[in-house]
Coordinates of C-alpha atoms and ligand atoms in Angstrom, one line a residue:
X1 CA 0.0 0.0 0.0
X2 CA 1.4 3.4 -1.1
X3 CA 1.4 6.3 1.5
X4 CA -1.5 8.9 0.9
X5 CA -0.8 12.1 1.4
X6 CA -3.7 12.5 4.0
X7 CA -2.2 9.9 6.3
X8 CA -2.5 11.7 9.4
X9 CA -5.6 11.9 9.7
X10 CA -6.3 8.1 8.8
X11 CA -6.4 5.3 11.1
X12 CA -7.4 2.5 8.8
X13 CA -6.3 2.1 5.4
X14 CA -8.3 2.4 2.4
X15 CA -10.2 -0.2 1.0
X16 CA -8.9 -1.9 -2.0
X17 CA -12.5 -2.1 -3.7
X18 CA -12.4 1.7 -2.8
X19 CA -9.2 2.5 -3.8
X20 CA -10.0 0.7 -7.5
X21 CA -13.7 2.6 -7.2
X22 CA -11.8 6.3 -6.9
X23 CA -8.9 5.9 -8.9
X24 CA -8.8 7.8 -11.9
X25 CA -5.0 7.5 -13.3
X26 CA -6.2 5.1 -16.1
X27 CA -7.2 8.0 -17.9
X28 CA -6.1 11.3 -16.5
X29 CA -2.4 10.0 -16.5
X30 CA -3.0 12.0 -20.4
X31 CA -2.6 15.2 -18.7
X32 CA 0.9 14.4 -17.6
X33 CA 3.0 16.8 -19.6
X34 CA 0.5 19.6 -18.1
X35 CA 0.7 18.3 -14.6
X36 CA 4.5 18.4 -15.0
X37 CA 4.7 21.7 -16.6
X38 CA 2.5 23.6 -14.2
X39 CA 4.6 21.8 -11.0
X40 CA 7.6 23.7 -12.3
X41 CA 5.9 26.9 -12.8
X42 CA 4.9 26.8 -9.5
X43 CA 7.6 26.1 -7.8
X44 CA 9.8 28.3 -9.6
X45 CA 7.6 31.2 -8.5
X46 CA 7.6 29.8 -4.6
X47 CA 11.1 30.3 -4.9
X48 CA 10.8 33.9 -6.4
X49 CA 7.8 34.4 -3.5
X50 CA 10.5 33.0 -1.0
X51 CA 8.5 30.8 0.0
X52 CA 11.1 27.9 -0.6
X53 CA 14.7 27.8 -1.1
X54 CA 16.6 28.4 -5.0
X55 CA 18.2 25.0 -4.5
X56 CA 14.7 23.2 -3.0
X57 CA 13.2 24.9 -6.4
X58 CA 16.4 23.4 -8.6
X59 CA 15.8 19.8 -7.0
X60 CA 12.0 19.8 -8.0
X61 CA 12.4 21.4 -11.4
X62 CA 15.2 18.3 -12.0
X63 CA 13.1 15.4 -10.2
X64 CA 10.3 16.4 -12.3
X65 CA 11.9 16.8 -15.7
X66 CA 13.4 13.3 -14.9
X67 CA 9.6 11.7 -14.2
X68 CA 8.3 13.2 -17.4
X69 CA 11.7 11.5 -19.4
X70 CA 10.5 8.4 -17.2
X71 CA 7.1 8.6 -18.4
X72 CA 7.8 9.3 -22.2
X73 CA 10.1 6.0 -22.3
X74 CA 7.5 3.7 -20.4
X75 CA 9.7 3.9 -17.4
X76 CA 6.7 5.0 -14.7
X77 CA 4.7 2.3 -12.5
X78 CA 1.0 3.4 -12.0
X79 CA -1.2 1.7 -9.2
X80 CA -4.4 2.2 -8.2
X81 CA -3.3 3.2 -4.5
X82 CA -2.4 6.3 -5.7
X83 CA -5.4 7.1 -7.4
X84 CA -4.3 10.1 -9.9
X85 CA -2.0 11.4 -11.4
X86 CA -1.0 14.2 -9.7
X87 CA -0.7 11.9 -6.7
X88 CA 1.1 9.9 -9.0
X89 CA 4.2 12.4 -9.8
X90 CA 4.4 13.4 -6.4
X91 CA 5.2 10.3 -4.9
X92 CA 7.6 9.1 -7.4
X93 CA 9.4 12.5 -7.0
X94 CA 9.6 11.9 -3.6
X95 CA 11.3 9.0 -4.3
X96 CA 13.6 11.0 -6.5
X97 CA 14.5 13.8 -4.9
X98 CA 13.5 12.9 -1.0
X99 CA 11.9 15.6 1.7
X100 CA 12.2 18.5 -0.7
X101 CA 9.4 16.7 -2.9
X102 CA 6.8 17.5 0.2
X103 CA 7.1 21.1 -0.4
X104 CA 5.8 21.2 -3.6
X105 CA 2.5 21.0 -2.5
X106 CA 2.6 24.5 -0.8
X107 CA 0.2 26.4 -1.8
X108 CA -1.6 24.5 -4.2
X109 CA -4.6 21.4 -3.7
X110 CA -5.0 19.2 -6.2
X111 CA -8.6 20.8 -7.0
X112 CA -6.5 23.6 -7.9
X113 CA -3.9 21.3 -10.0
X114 CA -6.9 19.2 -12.1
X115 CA -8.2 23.0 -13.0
X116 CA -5.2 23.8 -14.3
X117 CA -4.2 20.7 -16.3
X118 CA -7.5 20.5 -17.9
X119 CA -7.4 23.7 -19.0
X120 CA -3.8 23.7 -20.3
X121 CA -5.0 20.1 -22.2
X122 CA -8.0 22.1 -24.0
X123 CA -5.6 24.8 -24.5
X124 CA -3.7 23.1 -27.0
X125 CA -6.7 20.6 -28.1
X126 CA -8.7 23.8 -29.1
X127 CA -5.5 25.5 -31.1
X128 CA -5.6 22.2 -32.8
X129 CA -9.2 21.8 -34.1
X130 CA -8.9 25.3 -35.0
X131 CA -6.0 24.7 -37.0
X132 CA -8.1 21.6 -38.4
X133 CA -10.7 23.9 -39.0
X134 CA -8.8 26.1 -41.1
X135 CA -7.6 23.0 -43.3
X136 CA -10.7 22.1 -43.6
X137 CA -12.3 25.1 -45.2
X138 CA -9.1 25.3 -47.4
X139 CA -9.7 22.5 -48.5
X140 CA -13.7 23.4 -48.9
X141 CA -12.5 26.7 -50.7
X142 CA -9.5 24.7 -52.8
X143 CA -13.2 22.0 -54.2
X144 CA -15.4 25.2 -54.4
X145 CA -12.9 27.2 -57.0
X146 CA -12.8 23.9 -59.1
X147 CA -17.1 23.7 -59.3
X148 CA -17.6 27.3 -60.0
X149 CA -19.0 25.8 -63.5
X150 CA -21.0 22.4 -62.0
X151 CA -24.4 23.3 -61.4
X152 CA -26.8 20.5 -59.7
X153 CA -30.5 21.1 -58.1
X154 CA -30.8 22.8 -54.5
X155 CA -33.4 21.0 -52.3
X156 CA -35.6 22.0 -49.5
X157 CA -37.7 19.6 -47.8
X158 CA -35.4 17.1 -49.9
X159 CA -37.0 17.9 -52.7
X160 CA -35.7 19.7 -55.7
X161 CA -36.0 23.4 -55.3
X162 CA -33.4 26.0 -57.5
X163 CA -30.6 25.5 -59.4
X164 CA -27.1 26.6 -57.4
X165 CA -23.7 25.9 -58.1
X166 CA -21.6 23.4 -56.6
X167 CA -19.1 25.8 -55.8
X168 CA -22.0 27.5 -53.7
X169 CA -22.7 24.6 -52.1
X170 CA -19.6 24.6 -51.4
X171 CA -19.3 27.6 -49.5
X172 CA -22.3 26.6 -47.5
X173 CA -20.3 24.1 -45.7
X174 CA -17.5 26.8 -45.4
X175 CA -19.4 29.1 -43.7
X176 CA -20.3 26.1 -41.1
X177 CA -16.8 25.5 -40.3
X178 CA -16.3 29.3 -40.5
X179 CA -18.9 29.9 -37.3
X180 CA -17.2 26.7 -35.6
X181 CA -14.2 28.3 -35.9
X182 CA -15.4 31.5 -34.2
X183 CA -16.8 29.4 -31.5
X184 CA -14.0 27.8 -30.6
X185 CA -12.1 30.6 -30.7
X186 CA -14.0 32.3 -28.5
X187 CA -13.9 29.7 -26.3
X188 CA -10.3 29.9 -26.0
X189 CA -11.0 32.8 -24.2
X190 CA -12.4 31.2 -20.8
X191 CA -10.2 28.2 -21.2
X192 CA -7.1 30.3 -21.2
X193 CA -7.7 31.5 -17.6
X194 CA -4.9 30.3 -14.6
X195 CA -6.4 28.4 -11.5
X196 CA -3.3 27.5 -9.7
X197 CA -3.0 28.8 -6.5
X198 CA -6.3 28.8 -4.9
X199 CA -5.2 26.3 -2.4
X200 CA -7.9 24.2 -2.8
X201 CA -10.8 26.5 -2.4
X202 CA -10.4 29.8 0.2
X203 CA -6.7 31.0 -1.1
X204 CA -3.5 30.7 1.1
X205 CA -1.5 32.7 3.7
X206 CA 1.7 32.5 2.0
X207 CA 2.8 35.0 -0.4
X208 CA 2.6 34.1 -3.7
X209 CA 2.1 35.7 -7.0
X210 CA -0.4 34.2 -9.2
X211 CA 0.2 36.5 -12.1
X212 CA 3.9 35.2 -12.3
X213 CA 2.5 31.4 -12.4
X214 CA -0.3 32.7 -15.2
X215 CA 3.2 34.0 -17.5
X216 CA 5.4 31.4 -16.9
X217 CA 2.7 29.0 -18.3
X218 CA 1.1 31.5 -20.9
X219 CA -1.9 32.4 -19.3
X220 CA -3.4 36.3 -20.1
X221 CA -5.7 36.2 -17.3
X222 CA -5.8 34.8 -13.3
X223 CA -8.9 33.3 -12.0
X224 CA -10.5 35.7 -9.9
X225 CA -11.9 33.7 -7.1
X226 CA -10.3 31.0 -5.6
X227 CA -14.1 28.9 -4.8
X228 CA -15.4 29.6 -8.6
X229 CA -11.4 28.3 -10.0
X230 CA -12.0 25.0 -8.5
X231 CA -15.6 24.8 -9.2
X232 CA -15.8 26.2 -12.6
X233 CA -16.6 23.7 -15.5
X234 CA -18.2 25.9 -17.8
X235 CA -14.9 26.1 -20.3
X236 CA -15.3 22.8 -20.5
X237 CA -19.3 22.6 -21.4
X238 CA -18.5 25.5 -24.1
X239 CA -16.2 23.4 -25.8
X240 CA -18.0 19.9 -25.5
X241 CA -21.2 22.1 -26.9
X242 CA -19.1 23.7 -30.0
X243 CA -17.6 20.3 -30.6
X244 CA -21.2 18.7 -30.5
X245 CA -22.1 21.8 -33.3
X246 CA -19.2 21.5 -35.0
X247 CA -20.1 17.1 -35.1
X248 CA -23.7 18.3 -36.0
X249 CA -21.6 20.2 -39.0
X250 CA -19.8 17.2 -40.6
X251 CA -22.9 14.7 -39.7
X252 CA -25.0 17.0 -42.4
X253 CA -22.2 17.0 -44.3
X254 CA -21.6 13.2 -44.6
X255 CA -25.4 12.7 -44.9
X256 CA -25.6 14.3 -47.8
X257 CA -22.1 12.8 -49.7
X258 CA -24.2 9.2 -48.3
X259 CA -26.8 10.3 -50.2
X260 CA -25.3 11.6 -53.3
X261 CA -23.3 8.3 -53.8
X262 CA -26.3 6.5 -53.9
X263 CA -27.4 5.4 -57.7
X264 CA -30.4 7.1 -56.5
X265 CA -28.6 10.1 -56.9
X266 CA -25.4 9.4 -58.5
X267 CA -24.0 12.8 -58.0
X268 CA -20.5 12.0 -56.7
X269 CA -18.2 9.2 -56.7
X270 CA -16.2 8.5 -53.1
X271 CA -12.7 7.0 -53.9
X272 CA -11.9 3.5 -53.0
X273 CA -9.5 4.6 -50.1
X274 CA -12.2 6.1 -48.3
X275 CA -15.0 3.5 -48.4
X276 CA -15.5 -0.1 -47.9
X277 CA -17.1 -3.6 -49.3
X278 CA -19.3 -5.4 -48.4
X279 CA -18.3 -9.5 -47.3
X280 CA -21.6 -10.6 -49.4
X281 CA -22.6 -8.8 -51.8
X282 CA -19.7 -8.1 -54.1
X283 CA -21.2 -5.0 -55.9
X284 CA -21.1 -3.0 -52.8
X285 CA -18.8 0.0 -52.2
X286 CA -19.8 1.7 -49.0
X287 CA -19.5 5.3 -47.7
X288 CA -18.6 4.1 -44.4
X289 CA -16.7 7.0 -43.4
X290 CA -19.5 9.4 -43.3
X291 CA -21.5 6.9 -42.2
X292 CA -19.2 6.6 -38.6
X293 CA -18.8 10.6 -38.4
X294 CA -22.8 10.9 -38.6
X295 CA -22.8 7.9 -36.2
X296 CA -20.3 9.7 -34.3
X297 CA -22.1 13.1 -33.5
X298 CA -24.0 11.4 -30.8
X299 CA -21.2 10.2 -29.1
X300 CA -20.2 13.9 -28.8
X301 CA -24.1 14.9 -28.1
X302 CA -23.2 12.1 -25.4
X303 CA -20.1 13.8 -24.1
X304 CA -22.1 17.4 -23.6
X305 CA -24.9 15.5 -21.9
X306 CA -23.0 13.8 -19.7
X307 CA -21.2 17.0 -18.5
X308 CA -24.2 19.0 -18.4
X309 CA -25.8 16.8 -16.2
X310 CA -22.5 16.0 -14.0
X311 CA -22.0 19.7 -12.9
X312 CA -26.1 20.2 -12.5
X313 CA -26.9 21.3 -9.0
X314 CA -23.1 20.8 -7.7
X315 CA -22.5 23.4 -4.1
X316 CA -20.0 25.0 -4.3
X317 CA -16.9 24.1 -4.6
X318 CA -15.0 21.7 -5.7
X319 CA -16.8 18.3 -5.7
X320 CA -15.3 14.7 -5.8
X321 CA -18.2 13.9 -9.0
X322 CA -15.9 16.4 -10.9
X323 CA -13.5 13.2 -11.9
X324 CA -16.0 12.2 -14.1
X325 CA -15.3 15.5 -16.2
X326 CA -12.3 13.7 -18.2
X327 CA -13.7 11.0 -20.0
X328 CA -16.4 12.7 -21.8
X329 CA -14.4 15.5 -22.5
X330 CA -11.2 13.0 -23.8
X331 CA -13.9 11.0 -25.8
X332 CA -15.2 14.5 -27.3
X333 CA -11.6 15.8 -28.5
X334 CA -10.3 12.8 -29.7
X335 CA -13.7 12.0 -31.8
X336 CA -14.0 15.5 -33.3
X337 CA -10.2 14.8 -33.9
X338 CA -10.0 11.8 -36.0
X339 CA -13.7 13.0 -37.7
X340 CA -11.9 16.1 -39.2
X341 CA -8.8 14.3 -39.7
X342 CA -10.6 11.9 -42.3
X343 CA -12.6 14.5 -43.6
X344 CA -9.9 16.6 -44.8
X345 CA -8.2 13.4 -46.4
X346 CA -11.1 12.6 -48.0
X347 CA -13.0 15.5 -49.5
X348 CA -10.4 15.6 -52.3
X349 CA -10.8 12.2 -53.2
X350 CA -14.8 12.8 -54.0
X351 CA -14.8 12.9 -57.9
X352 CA -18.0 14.8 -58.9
X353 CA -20.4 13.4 -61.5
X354 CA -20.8 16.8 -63.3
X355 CA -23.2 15.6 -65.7
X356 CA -25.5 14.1 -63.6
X357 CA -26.0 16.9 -61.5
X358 CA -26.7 19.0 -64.2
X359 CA -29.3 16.7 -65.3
X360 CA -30.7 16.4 -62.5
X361 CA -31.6 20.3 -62.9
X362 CA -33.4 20.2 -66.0
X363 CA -36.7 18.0 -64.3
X364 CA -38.5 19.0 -61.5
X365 CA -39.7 21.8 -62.3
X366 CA -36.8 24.1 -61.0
X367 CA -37.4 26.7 -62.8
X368 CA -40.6 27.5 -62.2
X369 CA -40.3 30.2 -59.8
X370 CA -38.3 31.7 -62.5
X371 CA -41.0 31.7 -64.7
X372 CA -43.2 33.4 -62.2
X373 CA -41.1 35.9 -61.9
X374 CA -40.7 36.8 -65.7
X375 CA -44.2 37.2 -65.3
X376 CA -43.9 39.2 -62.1
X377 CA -40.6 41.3 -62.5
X378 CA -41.0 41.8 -66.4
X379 CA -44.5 41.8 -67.5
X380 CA -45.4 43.7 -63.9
X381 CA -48.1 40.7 -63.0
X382 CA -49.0 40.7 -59.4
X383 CA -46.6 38.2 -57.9
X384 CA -49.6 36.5 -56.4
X385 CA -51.4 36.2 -60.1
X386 CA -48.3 35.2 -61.9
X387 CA -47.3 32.3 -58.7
X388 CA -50.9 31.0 -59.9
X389 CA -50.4 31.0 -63.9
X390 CA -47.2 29.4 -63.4
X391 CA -49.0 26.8 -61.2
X392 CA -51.3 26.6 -63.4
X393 CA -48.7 25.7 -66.5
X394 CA -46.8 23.2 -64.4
X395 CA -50.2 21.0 -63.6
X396 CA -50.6 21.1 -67.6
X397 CA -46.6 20.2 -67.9
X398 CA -47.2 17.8 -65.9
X399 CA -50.3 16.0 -67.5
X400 CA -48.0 15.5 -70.8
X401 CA -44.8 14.6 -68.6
X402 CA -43.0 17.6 -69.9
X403 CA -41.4 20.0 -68.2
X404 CA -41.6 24.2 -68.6
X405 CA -39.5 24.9 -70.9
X406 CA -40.5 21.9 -73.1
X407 CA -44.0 23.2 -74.1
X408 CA -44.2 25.2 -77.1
X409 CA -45.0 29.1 -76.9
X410 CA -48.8 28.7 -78.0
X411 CA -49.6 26.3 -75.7
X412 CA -47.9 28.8 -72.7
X413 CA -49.3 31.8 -74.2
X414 CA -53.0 29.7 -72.8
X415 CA -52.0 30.8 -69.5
X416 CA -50.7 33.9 -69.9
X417 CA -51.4 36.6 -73.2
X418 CA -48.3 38.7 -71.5
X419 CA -45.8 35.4 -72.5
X420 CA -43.5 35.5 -74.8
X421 CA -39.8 34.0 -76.4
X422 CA -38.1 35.2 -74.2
X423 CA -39.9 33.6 -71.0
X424 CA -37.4 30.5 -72.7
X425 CA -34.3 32.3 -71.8
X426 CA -35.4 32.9 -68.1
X427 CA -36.1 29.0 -67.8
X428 CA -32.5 28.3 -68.7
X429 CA -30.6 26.5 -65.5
X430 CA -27.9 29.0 -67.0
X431 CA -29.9 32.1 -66.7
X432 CA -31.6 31.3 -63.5
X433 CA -27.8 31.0 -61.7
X434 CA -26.9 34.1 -63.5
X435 CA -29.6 36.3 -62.2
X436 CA -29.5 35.6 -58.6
X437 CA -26.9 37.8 -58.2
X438 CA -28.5 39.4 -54.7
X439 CA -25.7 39.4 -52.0
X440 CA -25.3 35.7 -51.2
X441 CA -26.9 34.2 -53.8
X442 CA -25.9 31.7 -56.2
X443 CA -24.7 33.6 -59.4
X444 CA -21.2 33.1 -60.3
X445 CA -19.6 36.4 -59.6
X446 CA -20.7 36.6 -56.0
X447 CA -19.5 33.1 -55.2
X448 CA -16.1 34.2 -56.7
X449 CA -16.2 36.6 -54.5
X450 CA -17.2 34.6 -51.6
X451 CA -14.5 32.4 -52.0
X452 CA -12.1 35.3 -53.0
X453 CA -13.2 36.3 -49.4
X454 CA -12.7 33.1 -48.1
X455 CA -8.8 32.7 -49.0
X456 CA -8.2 36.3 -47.8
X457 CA -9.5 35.2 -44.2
X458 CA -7.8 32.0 -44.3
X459 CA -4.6 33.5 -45.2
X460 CA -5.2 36.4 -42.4
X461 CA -4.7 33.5 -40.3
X462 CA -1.7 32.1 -38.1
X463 CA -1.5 28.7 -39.8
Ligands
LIG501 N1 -8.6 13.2 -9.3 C1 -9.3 14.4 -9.0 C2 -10.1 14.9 -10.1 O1 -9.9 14.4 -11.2 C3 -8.3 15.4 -8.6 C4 -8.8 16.3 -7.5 C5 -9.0 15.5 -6.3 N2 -9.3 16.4 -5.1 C6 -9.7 15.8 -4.0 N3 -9.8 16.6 -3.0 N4 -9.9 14.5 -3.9 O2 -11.0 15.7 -10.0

């Protein structure tokens, strides 16, 4: 049995079924390097506060740069007994370095400590998605500059609505990635804030100076009060909720490439790197990479939930139910990880089915709200009255299974004296991208633009 450092007090020792019931090292032992880092960062400002000796700080900073050397080479027994990590380091450094190892913990509780190293973890977890992110919509804006020509039918309510461009679609997803982006960023904001130092929950009467700890390790800001640093979560909920949005993203995203390499749709081909076969049926090539990321989202959904519900109704302050932060929140990061890992591989390995997209826009009726508003915008119908005639011409279409601009100009001047030749040109798929040249809308020049945008704000930032 190892020594706990809250011996004292203890008369019996701990339960074996209790000590496996609390532990927590199996997973947290990930925020090692953190741990490590912020141990040196406070003792080297205890020994700037005084508060220990220059040589006591010199003995630490080397017993603890030789456990993180031990733990990078596999060198570093865990056990149970000493349930976490931080419990962990300390006791093997006091087998390193001897008494000095005890005064590490001046100052400082281990509800302090967990703060920190979770923080400093999402730190750099968060610079990385972002930096994900920003691959990702290169990559978006990269497959939107080489579709500025493909046209293929936009859909509401699944079913075929307007012509767009793929390039616009495109962009769509862009701006997705572009919001998650934002959030995470923003995000950064409450995450980068230093806890050490609160000495467990009330502060400490030794002298230190927090704002020294928060440079050494990066930090722009201190926590303000010691009982909320050990009690606060909520930089953790923010980024399991923009990770569950930015999951909800790329499950939309695969949905639809599921769907367009269906030979119902046929709109896309996904190379054979990224899919998979089937062991019966030999035809089968299956888009099983979107298929996990959709599947995937409610893992994250999972993660948020679970933490959401974990901090609900906690008193103040720091609460042993607050282990149970790590494993959602590990689970979440590594997911969103690996889901825009294999995105980013695999989006240029899609090989678009131009043609059939563009087929798919000449049935369906898609341009039939350009013919209304021929009617409306250049013959000065009521929009109302020229909805109606229009309505009114694609029931007839329909009864001789043609579509608008398939019925001769007698039989559309029935509905409508005001028609005329050149009613033909509006119900070009051509002309209907063309004129929808409103800010945001689908018509070549101002998708240029957008992605002209795009790369300007991607090259704005710190890769
Ligand atoms: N393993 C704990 C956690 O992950 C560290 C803090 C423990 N503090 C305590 N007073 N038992 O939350």
């Amino acid at each position: 049995m190892s020594e706990k450092p809250w011996d004292g007090r203890f008369s019996e020792n701990t339960d074996k079924l209790v000590e496996r019931f609390t532990a927590s090292v199996a997973y947290d032992r990930r925020l090692y390097i953190y741990d490590i880092e912020g141990s040196i960062a406070h003792c080297t400002m205890l020994a700037k506060a005084g508060v220990i000796a220059e040589e006591e700080r010199d003995a630490l900073i080397k017993g603890l740069k030789q456990i993180r050397e031990e733990i990078e080479t596999g060198n570093f027994v865990y056990d149970d007994s000493l349930e976490d990590i931080h419990m962990h380091i300390e006791a093997r450094l006091s087998e390193v370095i001897g008494k000095t190892a005890r005064k590490l913990h001046t100052a400082r509780s281990r509800n302090d400590q967990v703060a920190l190293d979770i923080r400093m973890f999402l730190r750099e977890e968060t610079r990385q998605i972002i930096r994900s992110l920003r691959k990702l919509r290169k990559t978006l804006t990269d497959m939107a500059g080489q579709h500025l020509d493909t046209v293929l039918p936009g859909y509401t309510h699944m079913q075929r609505a307007q012509p767009v461009l793929l390039a616009h679609h495109f962009m769509a997803y862009y701006e997705m990635f572009q919001r998650d982006t934002e959030r995470f960023q923003d995000c950064l904001k409450r995450i980068e804030v230093m806890p050490l130092g609160s000495a467990a929950l009330a502060g400490t009467t030794y002298p230190i100076d927090r704002h020294y700890t928060a440079k050494l390790l990066g930090f722009s800001k201190v926590s303000a009060n010691s009982m909320d640093s050990v009690a606060d979560r909520d930089f953790s909920i923010e980024f399991l909720s923009s990770a569950a949005v930015c999951m909800m993203h790329l499950s939309r995203m695969s949905e639809e490439l599921i769907l367009w390499s269906s030979s119902e749709f046929s709109f896309i081909e996904i190379s054979d790197a990224f899919t998979t076969g089937s062991s019966i049926m030999p035809q089968k090539k299956n888009p099983d990479v979107c298929e996990l990321v959709r599947g995937k989202t409610g893992r994250v959904y999972g993660d948020l939930m679970a933490l959401l519900t974990l901090m609900k109704s906690l008193p103040m302050s720091y609460n042993r139910d607050m282990q149970e932060d790590k494993e959602p929140l590990f689970d979440a990061v590594d997911t969103l990880k690996n889901c825009l890992a294999v995105f980013i591989r695999m989006l240029p390995n899609i090989r678009v089915k131009a043609d059939g997209m563009a087929k798919a826009t000449e049935s369906g009726f898609l341009n039939a709200t350009d013919m209304a508003d021929y009617l409306a915008g250049k013959k000065g119908i009521p929009f109302r009255q020229a909805h109606s005639i229009t309505g009114k011409a694609v029931a007839y279409a329909l009864s001789r299974q043609k579509e608008l601009h398939e019925l001769s100009l007698p039989e559309l001047k029935e509905f409508s004296d005001f028609i005329d030749e050149e009613l033909f040109d509006y119900l070009s798929t051509e002309q209907m991208i063309f004129r929808r040249q409103s800010f945001g809308g689908t018509a070549k020049e101002n998708v240029k633009s957008a992605i002209a945008q795009a790369r300007k704000c991607l090259e704005n930032e710190n890769a």
